CSV table of C-alpha atoms and ligand atoms in Angstrom, one decimal:
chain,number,residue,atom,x,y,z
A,1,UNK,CA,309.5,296.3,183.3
A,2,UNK,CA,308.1,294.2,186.4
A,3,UNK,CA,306.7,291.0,185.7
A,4,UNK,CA,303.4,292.3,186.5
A,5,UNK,CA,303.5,294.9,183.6
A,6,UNK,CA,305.0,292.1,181.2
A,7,UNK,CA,302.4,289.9,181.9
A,8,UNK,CA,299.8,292.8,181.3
A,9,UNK,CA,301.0,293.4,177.4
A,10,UNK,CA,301.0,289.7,176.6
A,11,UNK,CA,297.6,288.7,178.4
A,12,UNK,CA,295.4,289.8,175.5
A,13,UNK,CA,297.6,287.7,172.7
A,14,UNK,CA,294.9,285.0,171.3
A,15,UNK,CA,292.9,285.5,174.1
A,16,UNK,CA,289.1,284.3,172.9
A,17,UNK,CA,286.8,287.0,174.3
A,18,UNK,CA,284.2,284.5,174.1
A,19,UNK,CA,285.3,281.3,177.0
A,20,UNK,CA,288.9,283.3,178.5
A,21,UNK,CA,290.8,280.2,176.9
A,22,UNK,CA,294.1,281.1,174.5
A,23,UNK,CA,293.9,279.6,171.3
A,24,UNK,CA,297.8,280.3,170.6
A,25,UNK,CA,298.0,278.1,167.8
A,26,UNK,CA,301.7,278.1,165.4
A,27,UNK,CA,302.1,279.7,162.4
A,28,UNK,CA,298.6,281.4,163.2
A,29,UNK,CA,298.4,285.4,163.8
A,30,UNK,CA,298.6,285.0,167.9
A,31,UNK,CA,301.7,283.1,167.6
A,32,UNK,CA,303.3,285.6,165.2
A,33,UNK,CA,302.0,288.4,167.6
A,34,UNK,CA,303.3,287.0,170.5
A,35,UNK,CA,306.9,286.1,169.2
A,36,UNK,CA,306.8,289.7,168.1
A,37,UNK,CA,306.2,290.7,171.9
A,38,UNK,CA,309.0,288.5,172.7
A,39,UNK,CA,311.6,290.0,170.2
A,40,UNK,CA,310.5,293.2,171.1
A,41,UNK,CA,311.2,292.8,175.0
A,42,UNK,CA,314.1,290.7,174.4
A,43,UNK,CA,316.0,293.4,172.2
A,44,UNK,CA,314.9,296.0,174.8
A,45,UNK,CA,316.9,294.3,177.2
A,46,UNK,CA,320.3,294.4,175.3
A,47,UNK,CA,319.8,290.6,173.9
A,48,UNK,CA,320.0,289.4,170.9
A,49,UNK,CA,317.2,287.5,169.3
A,50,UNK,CA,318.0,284.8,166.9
A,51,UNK,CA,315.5,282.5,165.2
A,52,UNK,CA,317.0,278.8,164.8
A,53,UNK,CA,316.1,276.6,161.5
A,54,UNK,CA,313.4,274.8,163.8
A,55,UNK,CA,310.9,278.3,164.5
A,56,UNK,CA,312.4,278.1,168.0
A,57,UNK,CA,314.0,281.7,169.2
A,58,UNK,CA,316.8,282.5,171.1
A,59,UNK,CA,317.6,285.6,173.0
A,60,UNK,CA,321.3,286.1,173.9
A,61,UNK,CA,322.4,287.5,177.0
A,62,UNK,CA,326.7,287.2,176.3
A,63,UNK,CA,328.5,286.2,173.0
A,64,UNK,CA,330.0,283.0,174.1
A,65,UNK,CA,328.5,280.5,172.1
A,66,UNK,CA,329.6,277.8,175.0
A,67,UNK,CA,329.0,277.0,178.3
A,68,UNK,CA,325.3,278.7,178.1
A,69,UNK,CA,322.8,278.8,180.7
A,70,UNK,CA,319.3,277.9,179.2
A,71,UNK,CA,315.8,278.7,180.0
A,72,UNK,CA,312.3,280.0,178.9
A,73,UNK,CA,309.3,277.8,177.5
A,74,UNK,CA,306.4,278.5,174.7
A,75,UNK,CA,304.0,280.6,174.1
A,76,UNK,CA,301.4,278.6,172.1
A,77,UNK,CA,298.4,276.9,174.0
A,78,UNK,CA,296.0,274.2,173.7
A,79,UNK,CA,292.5,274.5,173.0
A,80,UNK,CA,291.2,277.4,175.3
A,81,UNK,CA,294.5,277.0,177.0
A,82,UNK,CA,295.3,278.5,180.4
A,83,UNK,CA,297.4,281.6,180.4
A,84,UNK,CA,300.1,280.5,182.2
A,85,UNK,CA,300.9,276.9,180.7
A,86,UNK,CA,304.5,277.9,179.2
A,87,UNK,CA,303.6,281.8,178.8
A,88,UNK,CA,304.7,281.9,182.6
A,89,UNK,CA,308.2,280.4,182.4
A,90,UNK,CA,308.6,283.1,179.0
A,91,UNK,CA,307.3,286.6,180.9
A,92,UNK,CA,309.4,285.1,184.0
A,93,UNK,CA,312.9,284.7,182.1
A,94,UNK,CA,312.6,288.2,180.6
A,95,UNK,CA,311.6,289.4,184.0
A,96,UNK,CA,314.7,287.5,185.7
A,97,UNK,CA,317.1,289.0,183.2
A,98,UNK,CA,316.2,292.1,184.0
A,99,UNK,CA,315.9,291.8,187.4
A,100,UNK,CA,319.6,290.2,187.2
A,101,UNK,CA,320.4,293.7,184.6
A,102,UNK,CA,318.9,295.9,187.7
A,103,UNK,CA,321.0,294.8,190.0
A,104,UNK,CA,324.7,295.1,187.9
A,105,UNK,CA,325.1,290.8,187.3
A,106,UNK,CA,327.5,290.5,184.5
A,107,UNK,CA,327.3,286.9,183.4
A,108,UNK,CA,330.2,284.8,183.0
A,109,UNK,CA,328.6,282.3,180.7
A,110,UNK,CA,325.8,283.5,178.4
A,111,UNK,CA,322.6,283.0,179.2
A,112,UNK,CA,320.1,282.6,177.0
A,113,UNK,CA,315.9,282.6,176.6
A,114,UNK,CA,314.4,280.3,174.2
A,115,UNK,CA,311.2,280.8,172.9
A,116,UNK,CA,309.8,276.5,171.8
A,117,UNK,CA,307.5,276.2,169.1
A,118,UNK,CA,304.4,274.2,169.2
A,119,UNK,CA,304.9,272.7,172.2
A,120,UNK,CA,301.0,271.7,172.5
A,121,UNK,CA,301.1,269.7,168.9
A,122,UNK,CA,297.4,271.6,169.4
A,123,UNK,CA,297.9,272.2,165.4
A,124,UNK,CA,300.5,269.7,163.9
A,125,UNK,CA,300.1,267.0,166.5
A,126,UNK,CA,303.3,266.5,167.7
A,127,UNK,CA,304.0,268.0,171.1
A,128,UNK,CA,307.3,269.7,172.0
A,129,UNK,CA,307.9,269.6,167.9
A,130,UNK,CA,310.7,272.4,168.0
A,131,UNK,CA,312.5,270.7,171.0
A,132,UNK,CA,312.2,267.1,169.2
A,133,UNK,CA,313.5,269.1,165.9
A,134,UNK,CA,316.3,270.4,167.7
A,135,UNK,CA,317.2,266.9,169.5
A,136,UNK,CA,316.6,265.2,166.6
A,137,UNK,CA,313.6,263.0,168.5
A,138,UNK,CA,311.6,263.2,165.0
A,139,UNK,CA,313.3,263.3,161.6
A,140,UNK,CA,312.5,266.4,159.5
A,141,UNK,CA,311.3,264.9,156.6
A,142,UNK,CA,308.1,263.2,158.6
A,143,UNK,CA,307.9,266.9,160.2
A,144,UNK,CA,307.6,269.1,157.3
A,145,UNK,CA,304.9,266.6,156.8
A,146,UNK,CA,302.8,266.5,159.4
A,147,UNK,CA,299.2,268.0,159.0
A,148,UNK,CA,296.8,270.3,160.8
A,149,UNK,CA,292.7,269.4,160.8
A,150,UNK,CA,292.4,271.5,157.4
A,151,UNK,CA,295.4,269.1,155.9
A,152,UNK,CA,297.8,272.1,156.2
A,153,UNK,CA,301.2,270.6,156.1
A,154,UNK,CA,304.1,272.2,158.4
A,155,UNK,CA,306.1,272.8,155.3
A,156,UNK,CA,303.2,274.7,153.6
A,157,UNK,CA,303.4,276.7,156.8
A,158,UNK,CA,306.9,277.3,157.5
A,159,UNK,CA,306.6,278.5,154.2
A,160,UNK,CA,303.6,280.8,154.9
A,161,UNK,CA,305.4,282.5,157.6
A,162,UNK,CA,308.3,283.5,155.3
A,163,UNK,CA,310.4,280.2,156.8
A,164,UNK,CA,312.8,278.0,155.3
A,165,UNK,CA,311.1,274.4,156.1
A,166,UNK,CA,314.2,272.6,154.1
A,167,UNK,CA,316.4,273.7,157.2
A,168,UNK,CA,314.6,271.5,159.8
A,169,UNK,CA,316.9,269.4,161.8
A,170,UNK,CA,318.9,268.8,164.5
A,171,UNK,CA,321.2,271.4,166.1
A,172,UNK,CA,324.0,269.6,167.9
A,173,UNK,CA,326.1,272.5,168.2
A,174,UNK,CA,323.5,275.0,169.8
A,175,UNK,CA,322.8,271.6,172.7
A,176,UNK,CA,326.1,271.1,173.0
A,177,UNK,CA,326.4,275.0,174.0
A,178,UNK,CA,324.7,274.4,176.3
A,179,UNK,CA,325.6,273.6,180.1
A,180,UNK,CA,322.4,273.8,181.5
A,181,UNK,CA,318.7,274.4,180.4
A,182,UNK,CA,316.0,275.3,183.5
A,183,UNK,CA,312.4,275.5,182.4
A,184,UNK,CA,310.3,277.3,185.1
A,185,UNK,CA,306.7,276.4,184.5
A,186,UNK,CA,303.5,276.3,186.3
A,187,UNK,CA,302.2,273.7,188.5
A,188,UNK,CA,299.7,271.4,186.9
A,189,UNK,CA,298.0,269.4,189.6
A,190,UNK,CA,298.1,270.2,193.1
A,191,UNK,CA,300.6,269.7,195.1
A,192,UNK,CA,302.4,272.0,196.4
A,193,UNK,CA,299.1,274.0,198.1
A,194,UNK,CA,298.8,271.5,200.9
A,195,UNK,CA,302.3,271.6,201.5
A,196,UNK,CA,302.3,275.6,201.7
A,197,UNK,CA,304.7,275.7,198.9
A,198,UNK,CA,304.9,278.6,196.7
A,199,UNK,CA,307.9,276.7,194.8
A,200,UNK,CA,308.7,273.2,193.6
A,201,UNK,CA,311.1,271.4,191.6
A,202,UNK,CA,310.9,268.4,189.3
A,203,UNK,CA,311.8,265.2,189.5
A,204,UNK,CA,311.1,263.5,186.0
A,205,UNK,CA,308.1,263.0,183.5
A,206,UNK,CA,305.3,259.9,183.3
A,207,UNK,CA,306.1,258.6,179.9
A,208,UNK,CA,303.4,259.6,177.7
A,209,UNK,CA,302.0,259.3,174.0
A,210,UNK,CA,299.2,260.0,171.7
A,211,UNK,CA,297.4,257.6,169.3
A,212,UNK,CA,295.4,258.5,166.6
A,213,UNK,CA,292.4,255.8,166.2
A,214,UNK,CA,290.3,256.2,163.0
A,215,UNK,CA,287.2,253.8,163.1
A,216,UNK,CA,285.3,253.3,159.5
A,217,UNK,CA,282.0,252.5,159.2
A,218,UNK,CA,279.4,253.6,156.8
A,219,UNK,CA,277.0,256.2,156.5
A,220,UNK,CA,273.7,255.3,157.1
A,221,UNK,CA,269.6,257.1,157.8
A,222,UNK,CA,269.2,257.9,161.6
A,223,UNK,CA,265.4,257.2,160.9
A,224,UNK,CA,265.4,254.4,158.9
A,225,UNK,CA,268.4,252.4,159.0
A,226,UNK,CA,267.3,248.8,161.3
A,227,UNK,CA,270.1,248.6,163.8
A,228,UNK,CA,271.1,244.9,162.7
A,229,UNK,CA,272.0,246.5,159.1
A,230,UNK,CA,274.1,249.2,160.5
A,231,UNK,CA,278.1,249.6,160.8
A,232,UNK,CA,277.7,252.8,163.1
A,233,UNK,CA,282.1,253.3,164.3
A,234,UNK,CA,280.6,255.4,167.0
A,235,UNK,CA,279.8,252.1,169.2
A,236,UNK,CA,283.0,250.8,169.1
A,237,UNK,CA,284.6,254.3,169.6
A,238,UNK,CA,282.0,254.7,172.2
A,239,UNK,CA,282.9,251.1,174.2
A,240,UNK,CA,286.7,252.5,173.5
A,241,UNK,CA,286.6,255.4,175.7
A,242,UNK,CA,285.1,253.6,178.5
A,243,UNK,CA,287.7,250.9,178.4
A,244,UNK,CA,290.4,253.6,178.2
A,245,UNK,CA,289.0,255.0,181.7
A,246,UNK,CA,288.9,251.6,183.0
A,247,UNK,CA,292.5,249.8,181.8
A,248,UNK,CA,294.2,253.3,182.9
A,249,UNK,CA,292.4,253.4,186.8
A,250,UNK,CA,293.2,249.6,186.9
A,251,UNK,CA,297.4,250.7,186.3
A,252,UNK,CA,297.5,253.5,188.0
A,253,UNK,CA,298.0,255.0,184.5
A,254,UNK,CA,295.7,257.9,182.9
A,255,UNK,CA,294.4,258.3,179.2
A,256,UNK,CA,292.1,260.7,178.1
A,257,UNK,CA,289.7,261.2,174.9
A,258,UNK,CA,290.1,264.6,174.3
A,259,UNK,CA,289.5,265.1,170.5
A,260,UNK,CA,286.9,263.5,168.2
A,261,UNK,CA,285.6,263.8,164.9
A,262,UNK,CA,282.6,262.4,163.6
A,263,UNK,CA,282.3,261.9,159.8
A,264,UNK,CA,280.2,263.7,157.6
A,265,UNK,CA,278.8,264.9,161.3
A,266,UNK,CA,274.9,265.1,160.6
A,267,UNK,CA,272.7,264.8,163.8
A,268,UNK,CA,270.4,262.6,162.1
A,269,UNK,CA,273.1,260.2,160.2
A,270,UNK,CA,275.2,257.1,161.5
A,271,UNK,CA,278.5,258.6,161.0
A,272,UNK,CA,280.8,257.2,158.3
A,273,UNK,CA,283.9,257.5,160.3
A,274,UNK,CA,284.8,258.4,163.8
A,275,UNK,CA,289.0,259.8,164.3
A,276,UNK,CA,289.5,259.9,167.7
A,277,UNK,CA,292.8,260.8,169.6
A,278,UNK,CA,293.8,258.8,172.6
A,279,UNK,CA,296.4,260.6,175.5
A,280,UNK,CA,297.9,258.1,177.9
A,281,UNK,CA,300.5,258.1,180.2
A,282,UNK,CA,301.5,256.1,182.7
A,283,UNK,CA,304.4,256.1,185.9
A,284,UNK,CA,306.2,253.7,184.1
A,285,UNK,CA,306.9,252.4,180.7
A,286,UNK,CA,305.0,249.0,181.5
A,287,UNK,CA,302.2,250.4,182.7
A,288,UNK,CA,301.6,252.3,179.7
A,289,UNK,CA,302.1,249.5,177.1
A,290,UNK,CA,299.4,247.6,179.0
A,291,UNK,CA,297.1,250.4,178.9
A,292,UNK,CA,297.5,251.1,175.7
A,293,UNK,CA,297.5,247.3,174.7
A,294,UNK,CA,294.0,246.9,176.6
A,295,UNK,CA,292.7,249.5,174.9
A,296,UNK,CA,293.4,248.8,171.6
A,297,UNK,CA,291.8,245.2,172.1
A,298,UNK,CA,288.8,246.7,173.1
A,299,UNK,CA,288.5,248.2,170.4
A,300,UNK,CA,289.1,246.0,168.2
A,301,UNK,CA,287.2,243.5,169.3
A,302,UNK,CA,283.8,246.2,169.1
A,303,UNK,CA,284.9,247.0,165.8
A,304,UNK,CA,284.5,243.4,165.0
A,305,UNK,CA,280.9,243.1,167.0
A,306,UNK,CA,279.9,246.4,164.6
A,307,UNK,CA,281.5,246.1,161.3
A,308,UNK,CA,283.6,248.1,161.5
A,309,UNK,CA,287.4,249.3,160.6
A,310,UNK,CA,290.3,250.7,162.9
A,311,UNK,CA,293.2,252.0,162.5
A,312,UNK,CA,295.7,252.9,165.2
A,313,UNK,CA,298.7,255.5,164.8
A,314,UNK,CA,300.9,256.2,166.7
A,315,UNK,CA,301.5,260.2,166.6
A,316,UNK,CA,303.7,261.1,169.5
A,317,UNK,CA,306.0,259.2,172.1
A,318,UNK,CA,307.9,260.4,174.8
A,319,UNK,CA,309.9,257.8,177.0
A,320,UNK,CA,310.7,258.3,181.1
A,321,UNK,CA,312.0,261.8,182.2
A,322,UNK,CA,314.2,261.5,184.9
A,323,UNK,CA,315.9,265.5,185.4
A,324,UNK,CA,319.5,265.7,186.4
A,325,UNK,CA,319.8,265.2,190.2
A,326,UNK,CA,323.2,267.4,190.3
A,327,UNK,CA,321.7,270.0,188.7
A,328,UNK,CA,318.4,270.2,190.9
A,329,UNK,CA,320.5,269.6,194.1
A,330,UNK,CA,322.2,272.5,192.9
A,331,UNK,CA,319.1,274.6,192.5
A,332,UNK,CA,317.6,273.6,195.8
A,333,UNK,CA,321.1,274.2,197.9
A,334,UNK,CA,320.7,278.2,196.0
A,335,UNK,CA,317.1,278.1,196.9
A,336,UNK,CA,317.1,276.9,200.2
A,337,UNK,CA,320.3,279.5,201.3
A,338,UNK,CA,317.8,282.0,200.4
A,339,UNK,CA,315.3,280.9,202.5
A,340,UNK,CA,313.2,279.1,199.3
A,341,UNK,CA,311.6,275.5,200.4
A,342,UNK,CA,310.9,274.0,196.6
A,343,UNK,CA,310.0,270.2,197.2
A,344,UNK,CA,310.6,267.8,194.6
A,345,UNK,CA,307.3,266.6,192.4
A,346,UNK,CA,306.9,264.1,189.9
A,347,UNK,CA,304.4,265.1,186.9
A,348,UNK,CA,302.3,263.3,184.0
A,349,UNK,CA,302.6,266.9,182.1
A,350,UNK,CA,305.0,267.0,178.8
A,351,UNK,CA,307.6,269.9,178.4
A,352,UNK,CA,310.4,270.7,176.2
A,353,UNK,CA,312.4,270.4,179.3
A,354,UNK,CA,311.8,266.5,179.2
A,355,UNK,CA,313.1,266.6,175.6
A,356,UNK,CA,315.9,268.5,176.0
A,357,UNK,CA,316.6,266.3,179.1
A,358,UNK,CA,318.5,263.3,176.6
A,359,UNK,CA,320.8,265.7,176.0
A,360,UNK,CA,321.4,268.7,178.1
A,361,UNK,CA,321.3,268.7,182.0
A,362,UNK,CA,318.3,270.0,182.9
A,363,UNK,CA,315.7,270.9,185.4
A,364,UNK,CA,312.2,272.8,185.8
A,365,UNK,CA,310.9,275.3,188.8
A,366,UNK,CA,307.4,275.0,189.5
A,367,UNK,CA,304.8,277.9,190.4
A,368,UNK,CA,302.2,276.8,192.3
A,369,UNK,CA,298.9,275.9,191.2
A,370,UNK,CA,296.1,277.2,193.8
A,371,UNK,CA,293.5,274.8,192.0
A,372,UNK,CA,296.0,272.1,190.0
A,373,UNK,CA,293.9,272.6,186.7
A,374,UNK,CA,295.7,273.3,184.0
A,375,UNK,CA,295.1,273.3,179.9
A,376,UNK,CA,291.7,275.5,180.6
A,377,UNK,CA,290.6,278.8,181.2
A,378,UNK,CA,290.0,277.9,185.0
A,379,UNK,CA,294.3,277.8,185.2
A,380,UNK,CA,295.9,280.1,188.0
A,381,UNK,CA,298.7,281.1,189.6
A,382,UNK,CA,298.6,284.1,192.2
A,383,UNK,CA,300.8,287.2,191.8
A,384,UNK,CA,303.1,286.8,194.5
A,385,UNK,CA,304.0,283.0,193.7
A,386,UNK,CA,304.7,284.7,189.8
A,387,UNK,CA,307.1,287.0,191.4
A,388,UNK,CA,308.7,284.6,194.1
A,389,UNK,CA,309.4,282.2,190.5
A,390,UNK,CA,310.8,284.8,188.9
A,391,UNK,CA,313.2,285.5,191.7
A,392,UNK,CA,313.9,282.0,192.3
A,393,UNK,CA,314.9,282.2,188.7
A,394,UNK,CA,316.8,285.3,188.8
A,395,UNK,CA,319.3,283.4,192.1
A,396,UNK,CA,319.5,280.1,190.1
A,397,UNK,CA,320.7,281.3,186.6
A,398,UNK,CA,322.8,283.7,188.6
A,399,UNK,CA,324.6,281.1,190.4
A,400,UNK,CA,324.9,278.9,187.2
A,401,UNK,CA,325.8,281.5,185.1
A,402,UNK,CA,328.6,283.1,187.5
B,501,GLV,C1,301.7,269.3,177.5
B,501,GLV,O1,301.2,270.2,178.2
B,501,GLV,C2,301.2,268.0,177.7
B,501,GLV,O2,301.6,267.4,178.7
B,501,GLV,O3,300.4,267.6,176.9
B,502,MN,MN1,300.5,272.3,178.2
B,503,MN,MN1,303.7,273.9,179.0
């Protein structure tokens, strides 16, 4: 099947008729239909689909268990999610393969697709959770028990979904299979438009984190509750966000509000409690500490002004990505004999191909982005860019797996 018609059958998969957006949660119907879709068109092709003790799947192109040539992404979104934000580098390995099949390759080395699971963390909160799994960047036992917003634990369901949670945990024989792991993903941002780029490669990852920041006040009447006798947490939270806007532009950092909750959530209350998640990221470790650091005092100091109570936690951390340089000099020597320019971009986005980077040499293709945004409805990549990545794809894991 062309790329075009794979990209067809999946487009609908958690699709909200409503705003466009996916809402590709895991362990929800959409993600079960869409690793169905993926078994399904992996098999068709002559591999062999394994799931591994993590929920992450692996399609087999060769028996040799060594020596393998990695790629693929994830299929589960944000929030109203973009269509291509991992779904692209999933559709475009299948559509390598089989472009690499059509033309009579026989791999030396196996190559295989993985299929990630909750990459987002839009539902247990933890981004790139089956790539941390595997790497053993988060412990199982604080895994299984994380929580979705309805208190939902990742045990409960693993468990749901007819999976064994007790066999979370690191798989240091499937990385150290593996020679080589390329993620091709779409741009987010822009920059490869104003360089007439189609392609790009990547150079490393902004270290970035989430904080979860509860602020407790107490419930109180909109109408008649004096001002002076209140202990409102949406003041400080309020004062918070601003400061996050302004200690990240003074660093050169980002951080973003992106999810509240206001507690019990009347219209005409003072809210009891306000849990609001904080996204920063920075070009360096420094400059994140600091903007995390500023922050927090903000907010603590307004909670003090208001009476009120925070807590900070910590729910996610990844350090400085730097990608293999042999590996992407590699790719752009293939690339560039076939007429490919792919410059080399840095980028503030998270990807199991960061994770995997501690362990296995690794390296991500970009598509480009005709309007950089990304984690919305709005996100875009043309046709023609699709197919030139999947090509790209189809000459790099050739050459690697040759
Ligand atoms: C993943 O897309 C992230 O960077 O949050
Ligand atoms: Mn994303
Ligand atoms: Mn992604």
């Amino acid at each position: 099947m062309s790329f075009a018609d794979l990209w067809r059958e999946l487009e609908p998969v958690g699709r909200d008729p409503g705003t466009g957006g996916y809402r590709r949660y895991s362990r929800t119907p959409a993600d079960a239909q869409g690793r169905a879709w993926f078994t399904a068109r992996a098999t068709k092709l002559g591999l062999a689909v394994q799931a591994d003790n993590n929920g992450n799947l692996w399609a087999w192109w060769g028996d040799a268990r060594e020596n393998a040539i990695a790629t693929g992404s994830h299929l589960d979104s944000v929030p109203d999610g973009g269509g291509y934000d991992g779904a692209l580098g999933v559709v475009s390995a299948l559509a390598a393969v089989e472009m690499l099949k059509d033309k009579g390759f026989n791999p030396e080395r196996a190559v295989v697709l993985a299929l990630f699971t909750e990459e987002e963390g839009a539902r247990f909160r933890v981004p790139c959770l089956g790539s941390r799994l595997m790497t053993g960047a988060i412990d199982a036992d604080s895994a299984r028990a994380l929580t979705d917003d309805d208190g939902v634990t990742l045990a409960e369901a693993m468990t749901a979904a007819g999976c064994d949670a007790g066999l979370l945990g690191p798989r240091p024989d499937l990385l150290d299979g593996m020679a080589a792991f390329v993620e091709l993903h779409v741009e987010q941002g822009r920059a490869l438009a104003p360089l007439g780029a189609a392609l790009g490669l990547a150079e490393g990852i902004w270290p970035h984190g989430r904080w979860r920041l509860v602020f407790s006040g107490r419930a109180d009447h909109a109408g008649t509750a004096r001002f002076a006798d209140r202990n409102d947490p949406m003041l400080p939270y309020a004062s918070t966000v601003l400061a996050a806007r302004r200690a990240a532009a003074e660093r050169g950092a980002l951080a973003t509000f992106g999810k509240v909750i206001a507690e019990p959530g009347g219209a005409n209350g003072v809210s009891s409690a306000v849990t609001a998640w904080l996204d920063a990221r920075a070009p360096d470790e420094a400059a994140l500490t600091d903007t995390v650091t500023a922050v927090r005092s903000v907010a603590e100091f307004s909670c003090e002004e208001h009476g009120v109570t925070l807590s900070v936690r910590q729910e996610s951390y990844t350090p400085v990505v730097r990608f293999d340089e042999r590996l992407r000099d590699r790719i752009a020597g293939v690339l560039a004999a076939a007429g490919v320019k792919a410059p080399v971009l840095s980028t503030g986005a998270g990807h199991d191909a960061g994770v995997l980077a501690a362990r296995v040499p690794t390296a991500m293709l970009f598509v480009r982005n005709p309007t950089g945004v990304s984690h919305s409805p709005a996100e875009h990549a043309d046709l023609a860019d699709c197919e030139a990545g999947v090509r790209a794809l189809a000459l790099v894991l050739e050459d690697l797996a040759r």
